[in-house]
mmCIF file of C-alpha atoms in Angstrom:
data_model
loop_
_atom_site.group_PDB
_atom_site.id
_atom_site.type_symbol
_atom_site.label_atom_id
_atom_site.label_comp_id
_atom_site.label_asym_id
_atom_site.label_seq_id
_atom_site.Cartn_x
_atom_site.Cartn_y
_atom_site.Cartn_z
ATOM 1 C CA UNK B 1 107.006 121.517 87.296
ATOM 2 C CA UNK B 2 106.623 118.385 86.180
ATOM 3 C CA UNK B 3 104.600 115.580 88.969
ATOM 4 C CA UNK B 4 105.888 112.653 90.301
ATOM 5 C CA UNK B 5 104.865 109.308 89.037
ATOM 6 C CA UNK B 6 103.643 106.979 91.464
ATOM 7 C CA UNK B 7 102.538 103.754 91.917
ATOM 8 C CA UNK B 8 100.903 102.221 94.710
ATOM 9 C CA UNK B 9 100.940 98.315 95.132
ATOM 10 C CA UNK B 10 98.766 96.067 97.133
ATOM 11 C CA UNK B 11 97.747 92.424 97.098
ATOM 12 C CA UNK B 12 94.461 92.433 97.249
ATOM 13 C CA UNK B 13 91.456 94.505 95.619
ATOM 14 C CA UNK B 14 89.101 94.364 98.403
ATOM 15 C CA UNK B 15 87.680 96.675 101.089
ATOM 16 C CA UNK B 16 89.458 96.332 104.124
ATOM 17 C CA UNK B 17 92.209 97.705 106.271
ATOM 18 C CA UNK B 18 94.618 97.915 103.940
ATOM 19 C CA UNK B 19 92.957 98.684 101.027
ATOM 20 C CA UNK B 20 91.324 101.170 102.875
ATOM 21 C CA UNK B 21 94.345 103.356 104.041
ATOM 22 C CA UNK B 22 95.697 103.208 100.427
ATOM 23 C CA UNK B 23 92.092 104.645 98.845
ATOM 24 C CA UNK B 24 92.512 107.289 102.090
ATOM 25 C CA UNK B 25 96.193 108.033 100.913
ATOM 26 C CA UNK B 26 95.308 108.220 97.255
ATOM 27 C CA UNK B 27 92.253 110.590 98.081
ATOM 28 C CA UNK B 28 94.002 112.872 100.147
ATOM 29 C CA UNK B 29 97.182 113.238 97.934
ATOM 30 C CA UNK B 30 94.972 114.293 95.163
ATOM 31 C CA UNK B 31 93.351 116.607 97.344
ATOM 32 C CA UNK B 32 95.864 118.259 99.330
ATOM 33 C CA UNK B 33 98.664 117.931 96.699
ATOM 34 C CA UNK B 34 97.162 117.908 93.139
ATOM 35 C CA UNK B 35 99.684 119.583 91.518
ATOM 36 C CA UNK B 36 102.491 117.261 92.871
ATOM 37 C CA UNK B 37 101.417 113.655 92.166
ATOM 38 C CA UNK B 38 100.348 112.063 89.162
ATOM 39 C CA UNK B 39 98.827 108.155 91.038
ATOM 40 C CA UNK B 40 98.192 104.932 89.916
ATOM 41 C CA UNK B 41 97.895 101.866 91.809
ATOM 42 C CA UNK B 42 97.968 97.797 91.098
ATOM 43 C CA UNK B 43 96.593 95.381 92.582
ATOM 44 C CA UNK B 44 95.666 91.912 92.107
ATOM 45 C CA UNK B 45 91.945 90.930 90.785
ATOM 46 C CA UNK B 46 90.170 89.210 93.712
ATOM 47 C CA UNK B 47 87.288 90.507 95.198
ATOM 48 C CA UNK B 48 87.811 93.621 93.388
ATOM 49 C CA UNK B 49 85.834 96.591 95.818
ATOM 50 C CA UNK B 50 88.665 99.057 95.807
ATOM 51 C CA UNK B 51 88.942 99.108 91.898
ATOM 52 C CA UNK B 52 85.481 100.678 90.861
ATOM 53 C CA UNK B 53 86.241 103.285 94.658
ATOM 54 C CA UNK B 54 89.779 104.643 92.691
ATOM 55 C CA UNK B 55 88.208 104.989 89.210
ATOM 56 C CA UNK B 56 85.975 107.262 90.998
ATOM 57 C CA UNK B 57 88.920 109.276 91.770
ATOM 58 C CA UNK B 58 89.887 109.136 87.833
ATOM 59 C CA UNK B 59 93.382 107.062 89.185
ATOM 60 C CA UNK B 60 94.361 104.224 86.431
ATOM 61 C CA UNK B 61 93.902 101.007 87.891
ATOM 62 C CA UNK B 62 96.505 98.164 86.753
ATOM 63 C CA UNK B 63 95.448 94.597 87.564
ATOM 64 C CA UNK B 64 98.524 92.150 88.306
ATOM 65 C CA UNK B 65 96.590 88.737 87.149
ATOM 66 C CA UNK B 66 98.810 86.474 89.245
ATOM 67 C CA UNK B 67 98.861 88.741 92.472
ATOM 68 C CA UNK B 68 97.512 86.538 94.881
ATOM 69 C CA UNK B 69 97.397 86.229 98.942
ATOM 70 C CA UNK B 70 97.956 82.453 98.960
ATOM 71 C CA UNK B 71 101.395 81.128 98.538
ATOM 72 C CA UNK B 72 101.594 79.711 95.120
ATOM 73 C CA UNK B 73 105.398 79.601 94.041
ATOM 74 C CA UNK B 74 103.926 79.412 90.070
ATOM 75 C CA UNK B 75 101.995 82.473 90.469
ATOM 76 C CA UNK B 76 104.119 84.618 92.561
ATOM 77 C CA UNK B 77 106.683 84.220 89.991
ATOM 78 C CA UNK B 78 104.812 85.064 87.245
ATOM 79 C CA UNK B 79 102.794 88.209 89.201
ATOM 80 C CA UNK B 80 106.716 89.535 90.366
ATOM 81 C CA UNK B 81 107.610 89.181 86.301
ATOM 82 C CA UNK B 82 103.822 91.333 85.926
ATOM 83 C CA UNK B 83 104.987 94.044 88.535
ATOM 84 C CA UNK B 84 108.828 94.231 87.166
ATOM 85 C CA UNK B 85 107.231 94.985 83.659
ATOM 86 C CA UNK B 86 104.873 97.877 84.765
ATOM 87 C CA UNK B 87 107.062 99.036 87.143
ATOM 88 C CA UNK B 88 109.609 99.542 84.226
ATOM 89 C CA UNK B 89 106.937 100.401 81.524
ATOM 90 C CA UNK B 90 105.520 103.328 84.141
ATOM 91 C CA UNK B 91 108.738 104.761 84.386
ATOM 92 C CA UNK B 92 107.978 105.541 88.165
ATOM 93 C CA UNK B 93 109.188 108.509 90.606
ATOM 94 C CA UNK B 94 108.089 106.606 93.894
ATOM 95 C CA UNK B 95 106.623 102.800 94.697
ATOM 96 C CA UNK B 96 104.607 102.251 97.369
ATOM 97 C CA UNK B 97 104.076 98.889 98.210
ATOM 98 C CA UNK B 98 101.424 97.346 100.786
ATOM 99 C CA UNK B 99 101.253 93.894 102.432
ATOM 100 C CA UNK B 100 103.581 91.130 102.869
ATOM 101 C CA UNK B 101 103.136 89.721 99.614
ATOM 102 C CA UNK B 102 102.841 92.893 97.457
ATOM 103 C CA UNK B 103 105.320 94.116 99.332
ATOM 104 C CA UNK B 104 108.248 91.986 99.013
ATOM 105 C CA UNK B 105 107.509 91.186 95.220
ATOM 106 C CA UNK B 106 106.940 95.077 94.301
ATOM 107 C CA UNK B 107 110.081 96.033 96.405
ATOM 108 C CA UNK B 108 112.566 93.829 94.524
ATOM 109 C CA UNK B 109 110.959 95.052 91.017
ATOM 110 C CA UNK B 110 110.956 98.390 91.703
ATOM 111 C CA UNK B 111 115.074 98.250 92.730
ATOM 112 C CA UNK B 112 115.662 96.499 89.884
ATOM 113 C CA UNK B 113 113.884 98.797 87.980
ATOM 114 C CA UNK B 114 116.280 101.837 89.938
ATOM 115 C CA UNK B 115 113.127 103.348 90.964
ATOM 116 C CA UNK B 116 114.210 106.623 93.026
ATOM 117 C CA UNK B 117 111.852 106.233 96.314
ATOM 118 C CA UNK B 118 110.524 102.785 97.502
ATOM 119 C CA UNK B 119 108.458 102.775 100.306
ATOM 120 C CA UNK B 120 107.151 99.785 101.980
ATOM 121 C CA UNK B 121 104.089 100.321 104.830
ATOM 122 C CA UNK B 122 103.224 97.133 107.251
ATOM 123 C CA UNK B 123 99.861 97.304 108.077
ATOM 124 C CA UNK B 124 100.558 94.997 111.040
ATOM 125 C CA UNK B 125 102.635 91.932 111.929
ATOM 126 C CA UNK B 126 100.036 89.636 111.671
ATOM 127 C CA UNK B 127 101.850 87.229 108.686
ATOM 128 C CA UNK B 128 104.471 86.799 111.313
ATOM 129 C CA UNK B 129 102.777 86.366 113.961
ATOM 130 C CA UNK B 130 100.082 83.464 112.928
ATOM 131 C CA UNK B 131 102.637 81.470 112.657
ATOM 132 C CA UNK B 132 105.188 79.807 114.722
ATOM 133 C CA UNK B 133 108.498 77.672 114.581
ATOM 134 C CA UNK B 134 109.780 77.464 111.696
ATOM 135 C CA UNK B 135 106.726 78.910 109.531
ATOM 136 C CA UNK B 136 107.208 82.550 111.838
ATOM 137 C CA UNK B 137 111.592 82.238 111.346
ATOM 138 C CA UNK B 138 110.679 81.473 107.438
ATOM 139 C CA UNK B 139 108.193 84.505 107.196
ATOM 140 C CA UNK B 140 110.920 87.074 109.335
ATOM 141 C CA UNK B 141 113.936 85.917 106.964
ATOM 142 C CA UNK B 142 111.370 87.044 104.076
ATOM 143 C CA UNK B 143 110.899 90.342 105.856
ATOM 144 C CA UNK B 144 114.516 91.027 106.423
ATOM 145 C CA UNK B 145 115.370 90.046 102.635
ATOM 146 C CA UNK B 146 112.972 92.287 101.746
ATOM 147 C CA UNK B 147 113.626 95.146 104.105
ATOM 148 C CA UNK B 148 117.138 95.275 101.702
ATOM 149 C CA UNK B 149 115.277 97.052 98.801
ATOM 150 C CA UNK B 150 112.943 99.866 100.439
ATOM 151 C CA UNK B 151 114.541 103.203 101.445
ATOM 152 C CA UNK B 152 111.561 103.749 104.100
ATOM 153 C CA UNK B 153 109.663 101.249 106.517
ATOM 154 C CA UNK B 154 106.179 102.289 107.419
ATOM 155 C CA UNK B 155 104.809 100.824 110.937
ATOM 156 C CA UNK B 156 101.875 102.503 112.705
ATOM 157 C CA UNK B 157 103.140 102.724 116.179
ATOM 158 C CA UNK B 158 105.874 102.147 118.566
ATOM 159 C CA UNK B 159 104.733 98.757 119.546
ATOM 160 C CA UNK B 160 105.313 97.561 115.794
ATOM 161 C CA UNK B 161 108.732 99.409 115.269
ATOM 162 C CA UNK B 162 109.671 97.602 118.702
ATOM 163 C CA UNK B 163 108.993 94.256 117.070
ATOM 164 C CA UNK B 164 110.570 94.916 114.048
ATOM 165 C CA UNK B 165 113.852 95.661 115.986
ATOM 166 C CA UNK B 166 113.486 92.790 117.803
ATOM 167 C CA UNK B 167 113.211 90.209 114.489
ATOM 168 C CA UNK B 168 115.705 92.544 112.758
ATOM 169 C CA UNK B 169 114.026 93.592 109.798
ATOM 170 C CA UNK B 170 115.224 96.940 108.272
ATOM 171 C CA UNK B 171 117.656 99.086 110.172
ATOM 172 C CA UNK B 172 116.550 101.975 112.279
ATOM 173 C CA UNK B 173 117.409 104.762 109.744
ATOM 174 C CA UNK B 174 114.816 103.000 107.660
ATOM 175 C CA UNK B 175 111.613 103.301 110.374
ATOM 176 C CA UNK B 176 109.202 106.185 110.312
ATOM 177 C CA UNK B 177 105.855 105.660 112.525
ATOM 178 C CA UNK B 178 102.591 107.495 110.742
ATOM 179 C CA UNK B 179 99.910 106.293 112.374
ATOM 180 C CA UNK B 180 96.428 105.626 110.371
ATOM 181 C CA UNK B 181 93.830 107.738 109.473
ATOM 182 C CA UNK B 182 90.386 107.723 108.236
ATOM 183 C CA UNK B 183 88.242 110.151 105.926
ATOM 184 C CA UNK B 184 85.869 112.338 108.269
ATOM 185 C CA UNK B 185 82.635 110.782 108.664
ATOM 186 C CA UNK B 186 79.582 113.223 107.507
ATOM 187 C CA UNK B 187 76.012 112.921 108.016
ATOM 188 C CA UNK B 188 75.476 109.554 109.464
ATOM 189 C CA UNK B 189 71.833 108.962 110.746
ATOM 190 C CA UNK B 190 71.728 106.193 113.428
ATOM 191 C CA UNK B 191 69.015 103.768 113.272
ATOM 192 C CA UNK B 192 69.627 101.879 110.106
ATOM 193 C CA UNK B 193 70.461 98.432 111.949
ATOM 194 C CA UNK B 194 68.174 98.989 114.329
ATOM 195 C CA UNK B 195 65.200 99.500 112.007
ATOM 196 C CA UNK B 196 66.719 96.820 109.608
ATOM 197 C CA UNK B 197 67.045 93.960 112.457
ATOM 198 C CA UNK B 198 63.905 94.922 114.644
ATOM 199 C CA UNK B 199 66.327 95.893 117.899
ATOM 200 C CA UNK B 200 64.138 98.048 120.268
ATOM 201 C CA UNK B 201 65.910 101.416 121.784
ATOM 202 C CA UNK B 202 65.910 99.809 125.132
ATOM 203 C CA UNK B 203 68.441 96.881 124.243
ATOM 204 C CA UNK B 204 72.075 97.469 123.779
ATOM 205 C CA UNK B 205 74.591 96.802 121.098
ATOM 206 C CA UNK B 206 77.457 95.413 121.205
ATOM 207 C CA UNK B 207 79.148 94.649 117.779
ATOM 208 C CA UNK B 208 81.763 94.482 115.291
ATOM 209 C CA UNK B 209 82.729 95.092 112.395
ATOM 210 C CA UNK B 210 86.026 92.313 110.499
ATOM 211 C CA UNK B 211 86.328 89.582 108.365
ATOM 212 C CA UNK B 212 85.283 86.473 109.431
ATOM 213 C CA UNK B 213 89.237 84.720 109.991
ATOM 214 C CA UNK B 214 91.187 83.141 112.602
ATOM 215 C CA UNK B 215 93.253 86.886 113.481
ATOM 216 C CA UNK B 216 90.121 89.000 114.062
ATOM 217 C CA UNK B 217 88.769 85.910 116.505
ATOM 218 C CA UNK B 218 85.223 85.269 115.331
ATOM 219 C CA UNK B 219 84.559 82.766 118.403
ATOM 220 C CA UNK B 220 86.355 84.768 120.952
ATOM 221 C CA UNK B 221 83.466 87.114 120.028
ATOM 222 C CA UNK B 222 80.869 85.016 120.349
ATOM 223 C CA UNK B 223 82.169 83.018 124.139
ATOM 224 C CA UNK B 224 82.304 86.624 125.015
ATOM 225 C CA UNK B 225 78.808 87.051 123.901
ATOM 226 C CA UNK B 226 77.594 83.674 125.485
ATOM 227 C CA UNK B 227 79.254 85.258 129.053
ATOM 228 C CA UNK B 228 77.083 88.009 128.751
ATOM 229 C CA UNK B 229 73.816 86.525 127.797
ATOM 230 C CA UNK B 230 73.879 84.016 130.619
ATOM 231 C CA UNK B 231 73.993 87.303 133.206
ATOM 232 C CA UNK B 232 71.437 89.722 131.295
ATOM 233 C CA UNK B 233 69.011 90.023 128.319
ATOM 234 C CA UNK B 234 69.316 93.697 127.583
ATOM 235 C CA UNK B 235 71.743 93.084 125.022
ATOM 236 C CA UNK B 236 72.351 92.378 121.367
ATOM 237 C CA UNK B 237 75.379 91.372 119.526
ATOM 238 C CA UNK B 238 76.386 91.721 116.189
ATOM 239 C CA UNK B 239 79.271 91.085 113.432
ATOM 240 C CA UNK B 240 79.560 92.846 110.340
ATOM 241 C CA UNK B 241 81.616 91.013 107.521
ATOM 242 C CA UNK B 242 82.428 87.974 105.849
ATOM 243 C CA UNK B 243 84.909 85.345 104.637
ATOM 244 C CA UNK B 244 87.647 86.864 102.612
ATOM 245 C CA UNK B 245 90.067 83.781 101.606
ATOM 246 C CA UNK B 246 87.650 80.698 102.289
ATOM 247 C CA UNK B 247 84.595 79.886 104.737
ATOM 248 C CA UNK B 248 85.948 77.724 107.072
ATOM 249 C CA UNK B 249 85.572 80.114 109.951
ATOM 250 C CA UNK B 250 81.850 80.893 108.804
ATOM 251 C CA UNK B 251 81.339 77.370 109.218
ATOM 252 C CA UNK B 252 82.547 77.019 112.869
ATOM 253 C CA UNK B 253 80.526 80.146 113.375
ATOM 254 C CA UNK B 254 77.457 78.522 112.023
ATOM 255 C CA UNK B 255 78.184 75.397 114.083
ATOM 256 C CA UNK B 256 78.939 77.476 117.345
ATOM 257 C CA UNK B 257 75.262 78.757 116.785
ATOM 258 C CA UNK B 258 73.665 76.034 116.079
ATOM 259 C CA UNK B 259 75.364 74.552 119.757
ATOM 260 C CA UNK B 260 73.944 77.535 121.538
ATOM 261 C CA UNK B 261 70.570 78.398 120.713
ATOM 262 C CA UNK B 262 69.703 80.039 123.365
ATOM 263 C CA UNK B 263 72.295 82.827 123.249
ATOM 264 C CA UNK B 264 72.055 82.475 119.031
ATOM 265 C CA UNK B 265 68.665 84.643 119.414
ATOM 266 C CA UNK B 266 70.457 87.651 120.883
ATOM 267 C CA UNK B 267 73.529 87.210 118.027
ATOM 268 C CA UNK B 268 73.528 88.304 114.195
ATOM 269 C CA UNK B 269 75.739 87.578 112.009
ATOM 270 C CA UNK B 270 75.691 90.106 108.569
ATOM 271 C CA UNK B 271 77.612 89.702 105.663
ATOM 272 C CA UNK B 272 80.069 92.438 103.940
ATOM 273 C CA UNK B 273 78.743 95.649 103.249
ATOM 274 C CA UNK B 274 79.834 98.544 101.802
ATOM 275 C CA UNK B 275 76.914 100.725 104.246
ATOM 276 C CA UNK B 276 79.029 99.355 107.483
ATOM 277 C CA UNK B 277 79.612 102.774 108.694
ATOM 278 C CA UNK B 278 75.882 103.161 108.521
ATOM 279 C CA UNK B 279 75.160 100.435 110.584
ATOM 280 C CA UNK B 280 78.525 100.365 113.003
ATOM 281 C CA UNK B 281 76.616 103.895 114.073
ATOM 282 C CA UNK B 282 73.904 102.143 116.490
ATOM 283 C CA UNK B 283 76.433 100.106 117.844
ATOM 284 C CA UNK B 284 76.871 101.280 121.826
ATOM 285 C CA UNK B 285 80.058 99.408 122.349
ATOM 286 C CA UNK B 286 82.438 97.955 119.581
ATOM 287 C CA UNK B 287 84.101 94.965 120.888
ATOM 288 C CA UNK B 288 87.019 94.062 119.189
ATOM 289 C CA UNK B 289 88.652 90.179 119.877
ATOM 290 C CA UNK B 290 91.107 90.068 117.336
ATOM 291 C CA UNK B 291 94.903 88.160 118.034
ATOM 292 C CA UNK B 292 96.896 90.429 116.265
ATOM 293 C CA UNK B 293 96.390 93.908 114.574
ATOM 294 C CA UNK B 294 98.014 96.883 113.488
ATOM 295 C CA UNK B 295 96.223 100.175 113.613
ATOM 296 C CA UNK B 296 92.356 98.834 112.611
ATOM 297 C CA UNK B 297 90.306 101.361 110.877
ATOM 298 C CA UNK B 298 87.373 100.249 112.924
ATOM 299 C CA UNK B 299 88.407 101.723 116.199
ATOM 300 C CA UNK B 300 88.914 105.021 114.067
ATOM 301 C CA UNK B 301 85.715 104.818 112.664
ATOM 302 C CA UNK B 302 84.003 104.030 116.277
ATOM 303 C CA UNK B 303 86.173 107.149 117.935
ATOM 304 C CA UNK B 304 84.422 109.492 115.050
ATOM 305 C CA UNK B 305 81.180 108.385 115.631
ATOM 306 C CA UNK B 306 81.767 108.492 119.295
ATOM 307 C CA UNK B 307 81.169 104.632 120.063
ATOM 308 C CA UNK B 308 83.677 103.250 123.021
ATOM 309 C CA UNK B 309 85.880 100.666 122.604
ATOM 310 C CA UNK B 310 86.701 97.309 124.441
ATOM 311 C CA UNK B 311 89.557 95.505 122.797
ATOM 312 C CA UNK B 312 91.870 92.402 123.465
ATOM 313 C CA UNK B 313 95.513 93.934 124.234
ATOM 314 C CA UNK B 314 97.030 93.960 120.482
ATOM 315 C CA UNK B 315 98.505 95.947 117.908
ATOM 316 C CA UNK B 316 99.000 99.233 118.622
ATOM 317 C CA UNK B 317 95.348 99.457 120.192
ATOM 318 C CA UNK B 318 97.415 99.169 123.249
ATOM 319 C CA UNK B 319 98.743 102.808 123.249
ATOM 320 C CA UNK B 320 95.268 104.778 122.713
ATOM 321 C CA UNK B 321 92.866 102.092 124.649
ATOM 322 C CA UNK B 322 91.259 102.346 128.301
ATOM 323 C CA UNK B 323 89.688 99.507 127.929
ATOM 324 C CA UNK B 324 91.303 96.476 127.127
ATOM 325 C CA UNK B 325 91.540 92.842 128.098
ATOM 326 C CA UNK B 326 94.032 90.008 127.544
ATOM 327 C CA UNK B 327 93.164 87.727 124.705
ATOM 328 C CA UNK B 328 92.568 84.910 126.915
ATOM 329 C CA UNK B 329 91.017 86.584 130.090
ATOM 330 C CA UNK B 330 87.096 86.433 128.873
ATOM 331 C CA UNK B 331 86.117 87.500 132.269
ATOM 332 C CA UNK B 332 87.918 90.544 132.342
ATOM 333 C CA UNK B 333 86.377 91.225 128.805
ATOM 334 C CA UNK B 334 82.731 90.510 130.280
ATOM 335 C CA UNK B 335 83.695 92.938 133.261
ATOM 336 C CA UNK B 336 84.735 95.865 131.699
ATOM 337 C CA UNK B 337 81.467 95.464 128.909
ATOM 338 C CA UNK B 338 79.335 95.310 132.223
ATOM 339 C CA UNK B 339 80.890 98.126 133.420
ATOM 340 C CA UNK B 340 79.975 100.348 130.207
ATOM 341 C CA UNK B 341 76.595 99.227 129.578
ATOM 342 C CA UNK B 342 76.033 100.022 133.056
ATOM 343 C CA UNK B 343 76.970 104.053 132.290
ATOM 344 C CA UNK B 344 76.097 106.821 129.999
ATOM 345 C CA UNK B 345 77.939 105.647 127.068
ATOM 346 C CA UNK B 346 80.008 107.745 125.506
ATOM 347 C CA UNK B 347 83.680 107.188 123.896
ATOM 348 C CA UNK B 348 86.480 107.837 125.943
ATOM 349 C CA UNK B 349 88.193 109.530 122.462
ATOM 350 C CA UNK B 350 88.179 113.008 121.281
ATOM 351 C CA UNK B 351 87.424 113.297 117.458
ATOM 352 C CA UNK B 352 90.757 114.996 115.875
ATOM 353 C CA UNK B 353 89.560 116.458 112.121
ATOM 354 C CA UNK B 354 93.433 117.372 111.843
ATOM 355 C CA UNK B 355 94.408 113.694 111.975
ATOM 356 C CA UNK B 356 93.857 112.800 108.168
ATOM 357 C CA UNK B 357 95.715 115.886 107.000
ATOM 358 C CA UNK B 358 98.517 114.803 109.578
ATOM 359 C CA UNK B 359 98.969 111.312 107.675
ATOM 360 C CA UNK B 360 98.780 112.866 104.251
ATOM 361 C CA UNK B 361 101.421 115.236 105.343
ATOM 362 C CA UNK B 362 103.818 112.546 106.534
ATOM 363 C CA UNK B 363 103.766 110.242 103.904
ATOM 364 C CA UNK B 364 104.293 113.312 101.115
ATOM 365 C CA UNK B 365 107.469 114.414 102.962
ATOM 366 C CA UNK B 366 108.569 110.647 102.354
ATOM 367 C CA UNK B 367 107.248 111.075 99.213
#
């Protein structure tokens, strides 16, 4: 039997959350169903991490050139006329778009191109919910419009589906819930970020690991921090990852430092790297002070390598979390990270080795 053609579609080529969970779906449909599924994926050009990570996997990489995250009316036209062409030129069984931008422009090419399956997963509501007034009603019409030209709508909890029937995009024939997953992590030694930044065994960690950008709450992090280091000295904080669009959050970070010296000693700040996992493993607590996510690969990452969690209440974090705080209650944030430091640390989640075959599973039966 012939396989199915199909093409996955996503806006950007870097490594994070979403990018991620496409390379995981990609890997694991070419290792659970090889015979079934012949993949190849566009994206657009910036940054670029995920590329050289699929060629690895031998999957044909198609760069859209005008594919960008940034509204640009001129370029989104031309990068929807770039995805209608390959789209018709790959003669594709199933498209399987990612993020808002990706997936509203891939969604409309591949109807028009009468593709047989069109799938669209939202890793999160966080283009909606940024904004507000008439940016947030702008961004749901686009949603709804594009809701019209999928068969299936992906969301990674309850929570999610819940808001999507509330702004009324798609209809509820079109929702399916598959939670994320992660690749198992194998033969991680801890004491790379120790070793690397001179941290003693006797001091904690706390630490995380996002993109430096107003929805995973950079400063949240570090008033958090400064609450912390006024009560004790045991501890260390740390924040894995960079700018992604533009550096205008690195720069309040840099001036938030430079106003607090004192606590600035106990804080690092490292850029992207591709050895996070590596490091992420000394962490004792991950601390997570984002406004809005989806499912984020980080807490999946801490529950395999058995590192608790204390999040702000977002996303569907809300669901599978002990520990969580408001986004505005600091104090209750400081409390509960008292509390663990204060115990034998160890993760309040079980590690599940059946999960990633789970979320293959579900998206080949939409498949």
């Amino acid at each position: 039997m012939a396989k199915r053609r199909m093409l996955q579609l996503i806006t950007r080529s870097d490594w994070a959350g979403g990018q991620k969970v496409l390379y995981t779906l990609v890997y694991g449909l070419l290792k659970y169903y090889p015979d079934e599924f012949e993949i190849e994926v566009a994206c657009g050009k910036e940054n670029g991490m995920l590329i050289p990570e699929l060629e690895k996997l031998g999957v044909k990489v198609h760069i859209i050139p005008n594919l960008v995250r940034e509204i640009s009316p001129l370029k989104d036209l031309k990068a929807f006329f770039e995805i209608k062409k390959l789209i018709k030129k790959g003669n594709y069984d199933v498209v399987h778009v990612h993020s808002s931008k990706a997936g509203l422009l891939g969604r409309i090419a591949a109807r028009l191109n009468r593709v047989p399956k069109i799938i669209y997963t939202v890793h999160g509501w966080w283009p909606i919910e940024q904004y507000n007034g008439i940016k947030r009603k702008i961004f749901i019409l686009a949603e709804r419009f594009g809701a019209k030209f999928c068969d299936k709508i992906v969301l990674l909890c309850k929570r999610d589906m819940e808001k999507a029937k509330i702004w009324k995009i798609g209809k509820q024939e079109q929702y399916e819930i598959i939670p994320n997953a992660i690749l198992p992590i194998e033969n991680i030694q801890k004491g790379k970020l120790r070793k690397e930044l001179g941290i003693p065994e006797n001091i904690k960690i706390i630490g995380n690991v996002a993109r430096l950008d107003p929805q995973k709450n950079p400063l949240r992090f570090l008033e958090i921090a400064k609450l912390i280091l006024q009560e004790r000295k045991d501890v260390i904080f740390v924040w894995i990852g960079g700018s992604v669009v533009e550096d205008r959050y690195g720069k309040q970070v840099e001036q938030w430092l430079f106003e607090n010296p004192e606590e600035a000693r106990n804080i690092h700040f490292l850029p992207f790297r591709k050895d996070a996992i590596e490091l992420m493993a000394d962490f004792d607590i991950l601390l997570l002070t984002s406004d809005a996510e989806g499912m984020p690969l980080v807490v999946l990452e801490a529950q395999n390598l058995g590192i608790p969690v204390v999040s702000t209440d977002v996303g569907c974090l809300v669901q599978d979390l002990e520990s969580i705080f408001p986004k505005l209650a600091l104090d209750e944030a400081v409390t509960l990270l008292n509390t663990k430091l204060g115990k034998h640390l160890k993760s309040e989640f079980a590690k599940n080795n059946k999960r990633i075959f789970e979320f293959i599973d579900s998206y080949k039966k939409l498949f």
